[in-house]
Tab-separated table of C-alpha atoms and ligand atoms in Angstrom:
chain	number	residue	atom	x	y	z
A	59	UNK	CA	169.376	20.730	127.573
A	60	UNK	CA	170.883	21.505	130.834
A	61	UNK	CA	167.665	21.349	133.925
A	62	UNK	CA	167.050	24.352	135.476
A	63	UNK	CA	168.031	24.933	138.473
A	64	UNK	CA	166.773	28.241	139.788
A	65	UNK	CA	163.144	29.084	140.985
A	66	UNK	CA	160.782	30.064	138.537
A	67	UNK	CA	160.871	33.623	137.762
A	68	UNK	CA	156.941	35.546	138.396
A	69	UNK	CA	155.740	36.648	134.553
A	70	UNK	CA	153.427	38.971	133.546
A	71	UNK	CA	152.194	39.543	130.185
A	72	UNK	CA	150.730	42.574	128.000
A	73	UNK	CA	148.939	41.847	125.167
A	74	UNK	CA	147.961	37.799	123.995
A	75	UNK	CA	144.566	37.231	125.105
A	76	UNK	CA	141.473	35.424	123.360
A	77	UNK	CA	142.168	35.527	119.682
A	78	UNK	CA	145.701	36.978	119.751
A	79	UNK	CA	148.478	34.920	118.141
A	80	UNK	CA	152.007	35.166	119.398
A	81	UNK	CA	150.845	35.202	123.155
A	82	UNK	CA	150.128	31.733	123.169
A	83	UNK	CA	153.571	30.558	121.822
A	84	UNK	CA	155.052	32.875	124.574
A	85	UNK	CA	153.261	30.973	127.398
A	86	UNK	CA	153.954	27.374	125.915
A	87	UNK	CA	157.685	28.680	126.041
A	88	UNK	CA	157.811	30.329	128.933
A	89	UNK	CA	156.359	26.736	130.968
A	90	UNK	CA	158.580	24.845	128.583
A	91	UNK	CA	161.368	24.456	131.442
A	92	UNK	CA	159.572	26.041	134.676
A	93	UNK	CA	161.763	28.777	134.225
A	94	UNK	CA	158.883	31.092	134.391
A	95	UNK	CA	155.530	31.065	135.584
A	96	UNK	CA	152.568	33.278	134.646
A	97	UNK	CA	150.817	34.962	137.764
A	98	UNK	CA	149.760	38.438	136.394
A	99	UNK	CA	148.590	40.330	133.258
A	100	UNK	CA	146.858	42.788	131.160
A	101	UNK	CA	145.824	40.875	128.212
A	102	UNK	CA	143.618	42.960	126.241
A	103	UNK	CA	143.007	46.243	124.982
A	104	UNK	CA	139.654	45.313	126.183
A	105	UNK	CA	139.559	44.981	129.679
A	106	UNK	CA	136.528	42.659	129.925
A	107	UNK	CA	137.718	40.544	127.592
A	108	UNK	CA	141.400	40.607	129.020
A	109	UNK	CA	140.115	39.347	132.721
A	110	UNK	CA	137.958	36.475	131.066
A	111	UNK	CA	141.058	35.344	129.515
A	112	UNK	CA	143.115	35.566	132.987
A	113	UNK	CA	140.137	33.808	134.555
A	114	UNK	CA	140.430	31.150	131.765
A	115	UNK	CA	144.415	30.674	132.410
A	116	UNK	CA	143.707	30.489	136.459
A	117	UNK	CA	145.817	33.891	136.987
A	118	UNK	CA	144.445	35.838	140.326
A	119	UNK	CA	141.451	38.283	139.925
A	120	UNK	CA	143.757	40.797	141.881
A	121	UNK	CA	146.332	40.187	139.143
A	122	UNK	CA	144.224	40.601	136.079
A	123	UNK	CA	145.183	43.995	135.232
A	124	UNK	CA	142.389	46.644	133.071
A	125	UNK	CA	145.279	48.043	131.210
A	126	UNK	CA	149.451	47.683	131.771
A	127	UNK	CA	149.615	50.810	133.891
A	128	UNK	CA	147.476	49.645	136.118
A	129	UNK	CA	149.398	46.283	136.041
A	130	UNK	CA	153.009	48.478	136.922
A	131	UNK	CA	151.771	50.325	139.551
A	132	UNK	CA	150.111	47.507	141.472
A	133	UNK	CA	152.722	45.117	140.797
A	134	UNK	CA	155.918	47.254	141.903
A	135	UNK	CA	154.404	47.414	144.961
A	136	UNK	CA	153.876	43.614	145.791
A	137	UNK	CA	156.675	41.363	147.668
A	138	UNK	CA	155.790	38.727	144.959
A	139	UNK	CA	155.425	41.116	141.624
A	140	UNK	CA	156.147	40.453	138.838
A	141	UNK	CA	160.016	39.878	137.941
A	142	UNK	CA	159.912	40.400	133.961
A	143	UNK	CA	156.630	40.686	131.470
A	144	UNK	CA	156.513	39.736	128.213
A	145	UNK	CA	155.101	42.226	125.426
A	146	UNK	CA	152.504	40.854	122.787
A	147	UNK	CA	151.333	43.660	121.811
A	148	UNK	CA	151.278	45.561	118.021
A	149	UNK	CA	154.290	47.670	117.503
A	150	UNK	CA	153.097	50.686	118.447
A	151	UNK	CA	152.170	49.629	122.064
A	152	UNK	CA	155.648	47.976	122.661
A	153	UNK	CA	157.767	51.630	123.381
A	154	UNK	CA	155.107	53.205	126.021
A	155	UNK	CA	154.712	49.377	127.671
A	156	UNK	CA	158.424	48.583	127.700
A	157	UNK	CA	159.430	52.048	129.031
A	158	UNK	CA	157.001	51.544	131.732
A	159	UNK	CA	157.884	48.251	133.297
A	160	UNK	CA	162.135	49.015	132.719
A	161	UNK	CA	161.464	52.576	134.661
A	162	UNK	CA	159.684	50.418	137.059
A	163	UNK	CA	162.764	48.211	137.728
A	164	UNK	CA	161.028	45.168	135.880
A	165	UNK	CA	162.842	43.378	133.270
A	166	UNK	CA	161.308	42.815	129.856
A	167	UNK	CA	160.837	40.198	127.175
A	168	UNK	CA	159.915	42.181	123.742
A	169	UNK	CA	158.441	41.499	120.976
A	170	UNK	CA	159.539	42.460	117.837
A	171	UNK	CA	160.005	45.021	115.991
A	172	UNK	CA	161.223	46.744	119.003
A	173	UNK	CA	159.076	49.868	118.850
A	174	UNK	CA	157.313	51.091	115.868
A	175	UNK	CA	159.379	54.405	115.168
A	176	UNK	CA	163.404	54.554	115.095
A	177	UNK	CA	163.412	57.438	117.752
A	178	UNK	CA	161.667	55.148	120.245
A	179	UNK	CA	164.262	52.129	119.445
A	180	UNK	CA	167.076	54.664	120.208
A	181	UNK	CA	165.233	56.235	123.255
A	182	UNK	CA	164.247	52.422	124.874
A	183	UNK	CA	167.895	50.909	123.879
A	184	UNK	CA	168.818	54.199	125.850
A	185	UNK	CA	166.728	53.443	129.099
A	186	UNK	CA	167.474	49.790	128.924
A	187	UNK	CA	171.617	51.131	129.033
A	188	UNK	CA	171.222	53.560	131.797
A	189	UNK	CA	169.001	51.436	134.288
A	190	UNK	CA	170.312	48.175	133.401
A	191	UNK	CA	167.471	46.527	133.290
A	192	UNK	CA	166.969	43.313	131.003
A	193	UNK	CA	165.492	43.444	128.370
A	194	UNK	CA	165.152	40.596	125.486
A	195	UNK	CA	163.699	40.618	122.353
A	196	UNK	CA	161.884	37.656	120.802
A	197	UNK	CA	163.870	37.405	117.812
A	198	UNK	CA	162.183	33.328	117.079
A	199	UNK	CA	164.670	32.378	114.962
A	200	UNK	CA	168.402	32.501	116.680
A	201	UNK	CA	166.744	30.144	119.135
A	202	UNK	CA	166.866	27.350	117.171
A	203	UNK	CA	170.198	24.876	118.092
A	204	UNK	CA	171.292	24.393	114.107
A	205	UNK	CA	171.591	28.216	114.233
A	206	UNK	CA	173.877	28.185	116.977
A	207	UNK	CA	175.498	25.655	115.407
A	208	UNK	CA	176.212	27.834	111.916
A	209	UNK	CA	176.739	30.910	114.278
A	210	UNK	CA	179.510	28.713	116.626
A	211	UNK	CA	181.189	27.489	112.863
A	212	UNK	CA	181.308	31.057	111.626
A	213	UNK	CA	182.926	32.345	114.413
A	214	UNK	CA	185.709	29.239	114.748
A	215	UNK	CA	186.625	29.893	111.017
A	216	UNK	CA	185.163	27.069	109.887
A	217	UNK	CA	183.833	28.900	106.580
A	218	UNK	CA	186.625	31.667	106.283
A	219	UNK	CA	186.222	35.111	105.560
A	220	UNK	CA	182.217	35.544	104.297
A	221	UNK	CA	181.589	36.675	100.738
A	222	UNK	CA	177.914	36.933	100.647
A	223	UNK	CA	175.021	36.598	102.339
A	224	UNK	CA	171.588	35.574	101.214
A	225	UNK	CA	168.535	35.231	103.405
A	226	UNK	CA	164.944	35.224	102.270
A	227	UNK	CA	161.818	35.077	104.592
A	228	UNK	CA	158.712	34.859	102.308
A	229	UNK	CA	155.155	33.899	103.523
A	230	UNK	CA	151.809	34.011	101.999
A	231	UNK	CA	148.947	34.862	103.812
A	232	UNK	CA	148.713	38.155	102.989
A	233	UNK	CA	148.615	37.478	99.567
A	234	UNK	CA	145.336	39.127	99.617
A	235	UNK	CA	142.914	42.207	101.505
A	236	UNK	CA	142.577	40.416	104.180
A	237	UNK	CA	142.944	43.184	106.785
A	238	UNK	CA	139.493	44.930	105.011
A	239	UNK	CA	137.960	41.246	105.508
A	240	UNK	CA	138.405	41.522	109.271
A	241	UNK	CA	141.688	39.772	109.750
A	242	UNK	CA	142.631	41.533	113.148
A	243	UNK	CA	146.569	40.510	112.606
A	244	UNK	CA	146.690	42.081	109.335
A	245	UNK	CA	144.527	44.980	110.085
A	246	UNK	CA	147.290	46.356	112.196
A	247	UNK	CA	149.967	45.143	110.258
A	248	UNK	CA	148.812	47.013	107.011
A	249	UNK	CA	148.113	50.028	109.060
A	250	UNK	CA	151.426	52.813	109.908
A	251	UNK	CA	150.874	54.246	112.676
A	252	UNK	CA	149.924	50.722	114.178
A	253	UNK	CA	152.684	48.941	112.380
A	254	UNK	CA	155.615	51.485	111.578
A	255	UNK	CA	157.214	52.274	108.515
A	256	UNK	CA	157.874	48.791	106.929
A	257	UNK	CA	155.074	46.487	106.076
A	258	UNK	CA	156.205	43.169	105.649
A	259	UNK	CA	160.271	44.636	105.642
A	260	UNK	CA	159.699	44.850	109.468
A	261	UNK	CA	157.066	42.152	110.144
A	262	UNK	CA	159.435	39.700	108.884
A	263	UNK	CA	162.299	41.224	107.064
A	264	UNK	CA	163.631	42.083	110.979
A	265	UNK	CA	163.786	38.310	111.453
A	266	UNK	CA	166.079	37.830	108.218
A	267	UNK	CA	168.147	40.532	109.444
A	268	UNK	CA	168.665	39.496	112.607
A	269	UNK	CA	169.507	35.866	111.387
A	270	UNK	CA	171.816	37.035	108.728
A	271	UNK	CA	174.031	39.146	111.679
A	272	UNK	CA	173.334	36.710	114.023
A	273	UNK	CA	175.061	33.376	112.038
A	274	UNK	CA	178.111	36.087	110.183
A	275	UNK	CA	178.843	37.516	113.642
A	276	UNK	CA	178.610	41.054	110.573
A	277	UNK	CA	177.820	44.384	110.540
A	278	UNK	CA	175.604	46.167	108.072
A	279	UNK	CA	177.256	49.103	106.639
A	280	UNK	CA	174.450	50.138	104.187
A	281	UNK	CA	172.081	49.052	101.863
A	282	UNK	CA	169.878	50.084	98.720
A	283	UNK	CA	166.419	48.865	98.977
A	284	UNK	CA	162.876	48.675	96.271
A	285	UNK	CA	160.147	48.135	98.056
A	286	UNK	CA	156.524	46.601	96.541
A	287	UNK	CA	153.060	46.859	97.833
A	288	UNK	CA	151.099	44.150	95.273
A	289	UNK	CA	147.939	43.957	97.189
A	290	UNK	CA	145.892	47.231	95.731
A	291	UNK	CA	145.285	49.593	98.731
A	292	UNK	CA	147.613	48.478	101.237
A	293	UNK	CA	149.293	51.024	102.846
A	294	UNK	CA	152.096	49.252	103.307
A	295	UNK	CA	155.002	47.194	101.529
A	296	UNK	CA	154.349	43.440	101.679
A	297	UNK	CA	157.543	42.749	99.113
A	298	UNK	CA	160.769	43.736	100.013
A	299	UNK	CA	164.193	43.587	97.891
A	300	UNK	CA	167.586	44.543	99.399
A	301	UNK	CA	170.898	44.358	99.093
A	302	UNK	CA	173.819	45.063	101.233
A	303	UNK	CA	176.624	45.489	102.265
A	304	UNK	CA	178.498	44.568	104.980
A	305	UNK	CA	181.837	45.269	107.085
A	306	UNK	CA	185.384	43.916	105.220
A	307	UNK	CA	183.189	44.232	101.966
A	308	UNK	CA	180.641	40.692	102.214
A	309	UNK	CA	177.486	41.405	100.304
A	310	UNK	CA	174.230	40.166	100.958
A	311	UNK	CA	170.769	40.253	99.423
A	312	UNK	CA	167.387	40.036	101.710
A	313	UNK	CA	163.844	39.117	100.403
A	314	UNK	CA	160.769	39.685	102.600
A	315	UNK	CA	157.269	38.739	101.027
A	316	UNK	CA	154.246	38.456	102.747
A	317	UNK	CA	152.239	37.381	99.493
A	318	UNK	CA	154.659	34.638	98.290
A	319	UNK	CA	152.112	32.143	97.201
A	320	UNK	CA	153.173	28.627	98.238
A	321	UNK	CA	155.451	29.981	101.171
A	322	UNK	CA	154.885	29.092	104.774
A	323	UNK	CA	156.582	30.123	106.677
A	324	UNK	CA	160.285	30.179	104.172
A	325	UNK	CA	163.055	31.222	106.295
A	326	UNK	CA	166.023	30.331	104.609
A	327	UNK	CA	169.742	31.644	105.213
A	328	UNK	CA	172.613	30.743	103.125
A	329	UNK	CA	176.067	31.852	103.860
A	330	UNK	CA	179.303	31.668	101.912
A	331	UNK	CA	182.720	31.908	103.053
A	332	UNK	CA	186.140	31.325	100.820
A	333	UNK	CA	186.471	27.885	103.055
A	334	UNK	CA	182.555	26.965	102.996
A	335	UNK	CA	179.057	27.694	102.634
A	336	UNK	CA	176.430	26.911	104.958
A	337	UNK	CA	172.468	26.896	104.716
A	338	UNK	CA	169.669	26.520	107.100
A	339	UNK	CA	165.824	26.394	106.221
A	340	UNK	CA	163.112	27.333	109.214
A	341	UNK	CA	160.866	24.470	107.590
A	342	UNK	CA	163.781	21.657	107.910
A	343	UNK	CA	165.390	23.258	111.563
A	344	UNK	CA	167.439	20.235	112.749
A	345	UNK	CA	169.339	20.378	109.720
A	346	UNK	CA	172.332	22.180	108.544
A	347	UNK	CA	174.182	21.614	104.973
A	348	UNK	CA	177.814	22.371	105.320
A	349	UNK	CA	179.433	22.444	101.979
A	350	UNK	CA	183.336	23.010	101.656
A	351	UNK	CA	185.928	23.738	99.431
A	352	UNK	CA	186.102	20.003	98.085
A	353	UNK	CA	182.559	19.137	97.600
A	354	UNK	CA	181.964	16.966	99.701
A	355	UNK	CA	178.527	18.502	101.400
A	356	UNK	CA	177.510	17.406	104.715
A	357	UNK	CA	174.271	17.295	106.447
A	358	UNK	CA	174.801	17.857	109.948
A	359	UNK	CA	172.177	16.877	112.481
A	360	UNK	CA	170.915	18.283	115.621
A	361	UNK	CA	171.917	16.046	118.516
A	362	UNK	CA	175.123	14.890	116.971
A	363	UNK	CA	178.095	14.472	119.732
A	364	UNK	CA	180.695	16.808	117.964
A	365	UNK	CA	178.233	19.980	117.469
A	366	UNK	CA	178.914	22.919	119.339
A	367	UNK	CA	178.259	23.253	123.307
A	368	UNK	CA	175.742	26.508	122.056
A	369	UNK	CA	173.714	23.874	120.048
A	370	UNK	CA	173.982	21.068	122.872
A	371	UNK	CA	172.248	23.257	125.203
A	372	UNK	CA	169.547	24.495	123.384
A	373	UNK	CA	168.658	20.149	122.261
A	374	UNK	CA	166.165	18.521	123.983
A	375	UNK	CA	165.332	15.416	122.576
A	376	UNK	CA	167.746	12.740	120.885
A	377	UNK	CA	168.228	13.077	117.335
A	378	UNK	CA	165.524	12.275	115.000
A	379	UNK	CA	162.576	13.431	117.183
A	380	UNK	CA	161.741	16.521	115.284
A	381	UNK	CA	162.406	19.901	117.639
A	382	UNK	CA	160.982	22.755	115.956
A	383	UNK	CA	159.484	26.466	116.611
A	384	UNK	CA	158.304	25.914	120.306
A	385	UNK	CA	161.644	24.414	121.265
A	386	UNK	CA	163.359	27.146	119.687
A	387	UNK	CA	161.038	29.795	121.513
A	388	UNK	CA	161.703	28.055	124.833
A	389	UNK	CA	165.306	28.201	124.237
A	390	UNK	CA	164.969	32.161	124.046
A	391	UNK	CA	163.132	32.231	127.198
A	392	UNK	CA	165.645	29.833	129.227
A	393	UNK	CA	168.239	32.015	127.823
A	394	UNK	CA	166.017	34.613	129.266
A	395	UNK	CA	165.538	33.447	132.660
A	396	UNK	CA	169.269	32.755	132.782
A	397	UNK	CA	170.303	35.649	132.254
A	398	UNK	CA	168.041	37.315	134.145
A	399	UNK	CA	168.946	35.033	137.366
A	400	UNK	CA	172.885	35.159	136.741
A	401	UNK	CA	172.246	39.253	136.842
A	402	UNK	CA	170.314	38.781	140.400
A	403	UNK	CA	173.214	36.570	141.583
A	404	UNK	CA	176.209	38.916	139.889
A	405	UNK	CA	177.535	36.123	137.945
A	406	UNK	CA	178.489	35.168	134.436
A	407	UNK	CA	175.465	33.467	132.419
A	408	UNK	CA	176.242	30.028	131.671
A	409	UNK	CA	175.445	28.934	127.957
A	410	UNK	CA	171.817	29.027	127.414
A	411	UNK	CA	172.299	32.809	128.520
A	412	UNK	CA	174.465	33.574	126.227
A	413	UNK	CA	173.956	35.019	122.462
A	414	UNK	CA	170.497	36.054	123.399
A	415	UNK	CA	168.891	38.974	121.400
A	416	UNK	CA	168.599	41.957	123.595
A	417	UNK	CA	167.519	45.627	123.290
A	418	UNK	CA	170.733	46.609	120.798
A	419	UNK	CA	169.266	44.050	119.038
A	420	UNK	CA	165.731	45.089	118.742
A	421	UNK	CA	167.322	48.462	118.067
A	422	UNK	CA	169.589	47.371	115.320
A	423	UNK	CA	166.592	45.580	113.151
A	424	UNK	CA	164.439	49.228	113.967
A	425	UNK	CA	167.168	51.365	112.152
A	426	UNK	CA	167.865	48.374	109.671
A	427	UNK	CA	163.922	49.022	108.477
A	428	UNK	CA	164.261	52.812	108.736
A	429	UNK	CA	167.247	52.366	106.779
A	430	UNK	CA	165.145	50.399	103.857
A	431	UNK	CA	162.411	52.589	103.557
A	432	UNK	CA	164.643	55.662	103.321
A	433	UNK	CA	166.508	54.165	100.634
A	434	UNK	CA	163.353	52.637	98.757
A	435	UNK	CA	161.374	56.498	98.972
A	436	UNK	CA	164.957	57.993	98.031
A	437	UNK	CA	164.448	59.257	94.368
A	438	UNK	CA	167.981	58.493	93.010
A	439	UNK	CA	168.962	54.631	93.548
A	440	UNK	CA	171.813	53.923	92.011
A	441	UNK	CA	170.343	50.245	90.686
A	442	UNK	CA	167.452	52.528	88.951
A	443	UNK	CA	169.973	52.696	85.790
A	444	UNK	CA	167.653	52.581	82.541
A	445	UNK	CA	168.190	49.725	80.356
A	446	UNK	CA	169.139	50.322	76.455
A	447	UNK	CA	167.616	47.912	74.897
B	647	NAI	P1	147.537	40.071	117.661
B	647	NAI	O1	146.770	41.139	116.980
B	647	NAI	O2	147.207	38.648	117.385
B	647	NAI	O3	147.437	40.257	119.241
B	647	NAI	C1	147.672	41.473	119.880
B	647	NAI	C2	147.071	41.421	121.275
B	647	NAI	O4	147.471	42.591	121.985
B	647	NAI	C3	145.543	41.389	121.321
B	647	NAI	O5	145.160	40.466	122.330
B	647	NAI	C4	145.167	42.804	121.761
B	647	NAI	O6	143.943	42.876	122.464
B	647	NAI	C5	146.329	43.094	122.678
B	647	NAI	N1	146.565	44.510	122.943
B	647	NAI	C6	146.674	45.531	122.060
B	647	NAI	N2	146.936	46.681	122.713
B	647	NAI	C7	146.998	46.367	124.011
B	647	NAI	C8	147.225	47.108	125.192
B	647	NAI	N3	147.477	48.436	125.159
B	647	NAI	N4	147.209	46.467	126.389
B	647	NAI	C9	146.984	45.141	126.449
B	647	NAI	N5	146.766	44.382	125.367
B	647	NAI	C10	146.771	44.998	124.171
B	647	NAI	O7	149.077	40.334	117.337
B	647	NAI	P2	150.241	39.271	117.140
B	647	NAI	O8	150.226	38.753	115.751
B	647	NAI	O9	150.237	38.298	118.248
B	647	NAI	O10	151.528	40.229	117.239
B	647	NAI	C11	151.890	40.845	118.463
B	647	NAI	C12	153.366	41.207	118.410
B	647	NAI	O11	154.127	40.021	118.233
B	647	NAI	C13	153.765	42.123	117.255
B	647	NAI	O12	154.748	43.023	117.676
B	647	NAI	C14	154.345	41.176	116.211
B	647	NAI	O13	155.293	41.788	115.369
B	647	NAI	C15	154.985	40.129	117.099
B	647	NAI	N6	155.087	38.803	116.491
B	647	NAI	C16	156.279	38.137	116.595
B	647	NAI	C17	156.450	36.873	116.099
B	647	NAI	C18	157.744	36.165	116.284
B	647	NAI	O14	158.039	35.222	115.553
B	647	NAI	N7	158.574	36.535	117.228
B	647	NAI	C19	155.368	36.200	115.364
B	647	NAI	C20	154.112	36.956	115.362
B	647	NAI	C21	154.004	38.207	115.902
């Protein structure tokens, strides 16, 4: 990992107070390097409960925001405001939040999905274009070094043309009603107009998406999708089939689950080419298996000397000290803050900045899950054929 050696950026965040999950693994990232430091925020829908938070992370009174409008206005107008904020928010919130701060001039660090609705993906990817602002989008999983590494062997030819794809993200702690038991993450999740169209196809399914592209260096050229909803009155899907198919005629299959029992947290991504396969599990991260045309499989390691610059720079420790999810959410943010800083200074990023999910990104994984529901409410899939016997 290269030391960084521009000032910390000034963060603010929306969203990721007392009790809220993925706000805490953006401020453990964002410190990871000093790339970033947290000196303003909204972090509540509750504005009490928001400053008592800011008060508990030592931000500034003056900075502790009631709500993120309050936060824009106040901040634009500071010598020291904030230079990017980071959305933890539910879906919903992200398109009116994001909008704000980019109109603002303030770069932004998304979560995902981008927005909730495929009209406010195209309309933010839009703004982001014309006022070239930066904006990233936390997509966890392409931070990771051994999926730079399968990304950086793709793209030298290592594995030839790709066949087929197959990437499966199933989890299991929504195998129940747990959002009518007063589970505040899966309240919103199970909840449209909170969540968007796809239940667990865009909680989760956007991260196998986005990890499938991001290792074939493909485009999706369509799919056919059946969706399943197996907890009884969730709104929402929280089992996801698809298949696909790509550009020069790879296939692929995606599974999303949210109530896979026995499933942490199961990202898994195979890949096979006519030279080679590769496959990468989220639960064993510093590993890649690299299996050729003569058998003769390979484990290959993060921190080896012959892996690929894009996987140097996102290593940390020597090999055998386990990296894992925080490393690979750091990465994202020194990407981030590279970028962000090579933009200021009208230069090139080096290569932590580069290969960073951005807006088209975020955009491409909204109309992938507008894509899947449309096909799964369509009344005449192809794959529905009746069976004879
Ligand atoms: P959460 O429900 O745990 O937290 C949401 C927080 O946002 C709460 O603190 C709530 O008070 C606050 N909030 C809501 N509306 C607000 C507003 N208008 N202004 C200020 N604060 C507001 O949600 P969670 O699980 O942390 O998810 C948040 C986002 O992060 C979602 O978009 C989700 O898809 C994404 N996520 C991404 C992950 C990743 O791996 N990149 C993992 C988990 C979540």
């Amino acid at each position: 990992m290269s030391n960084q050696m521009n000032r910390p950026l000034r963060l603010g965040m929306v969203g990721g107070g007392t009790g809220a999950y993925i706000g805490n693994i953006h401020r453990i990232a964002a410190r990871q390097d000093g790339a970033f430091q947290l000196v303003a925020g909204a972090f509540d829908a509750n504005p009490q409960a928001g400053h008592a938070f800011a008060a508990s992370q030592q931000i500034d009174p003056a900075r502790s925001y009631d709500n993120y409008q309050a936060m824009v206005a106040a901040e634009v107008e500071r010598e020291d405001g904030i230079e990017a904020v980071a959305i933890c928010t539910p879906n919903f919130t992200h398109y009116p939040i994001a909008k704000a701060f980019i109109e603002a001039g303030i770069a932004v660090i998304c979560e995902k999905p981008l927005t909730a609705t495929l009209e406010e993906a195209l309309a933010l990817e839009q703004l982001v274009r014309d006022s070239g602002v930066f904006m990233g989008v936390t997509y966890t999983y392409s931070g990771y070094p051994m999926v730079h590494e399968a990304r950086a062997l793709v793209a030298a030819g290592k594995i030839g043309k790709v066949r087929a794809l197959q990437v499966e993200y199933p989890l299991e702690w929504m195998a129940t009603a747990i959002e009518s038991e007063g589970n505040a993450q899966a309240a919103w999740r199970t909840d449209p107009k909170k969540n968007g169209r796809g239940g667990s196809i865009g909680d989760i399914g956007t991260h196998a998406y986005h990890l499938a592209g991001f290792v074939s260096g493909l485009k999706l050229q369509s799919l056919t999708a059946d969706l399943a909803t197996f907890v009884n009155g969730r709104q929402l899907d929280d089992h996801a089939h698809v298949m696909l198919r790509y550009e020069g005629g790879a296939r692929g299959l995606l599974w999303s689950s949210q109530v896979a029992l026995g499933c942490s947290n199961g990202l898994r991504l195979r890949v096979f080419g006519e030279l080679a396969s590769l496959s990468w599990f989220q639960e064993q991260p510093n590993e890649l298996i690299y299996s050729p045309l003569n058998g003769r499989t390979e484990i290959l390691k993060r921190g080896a000397e012959d892996l690929s610059e894009a996987a140097k720079v996102r290593t940390r420790t020597p090999p055998g000290h386990p990296e894992g999810y925080l490393e690979a959410f750091a990465n994202l943010y020194a990407g981030f803050a590279e970028f962000i800083h090579a933009q200021k200074q009208g230069r090139a990023p080096s290569a932590i900045g580069q290969h960073i999910p951005t807006a088209y990104d975020g955009l491409k994984g909204v109309a992938f899950v507008d894509a899947v529901v449309d096909s799964a409410e369509a009344k005449d899939q192809p794959w529905l054929t009746p069976i004879a016997v």
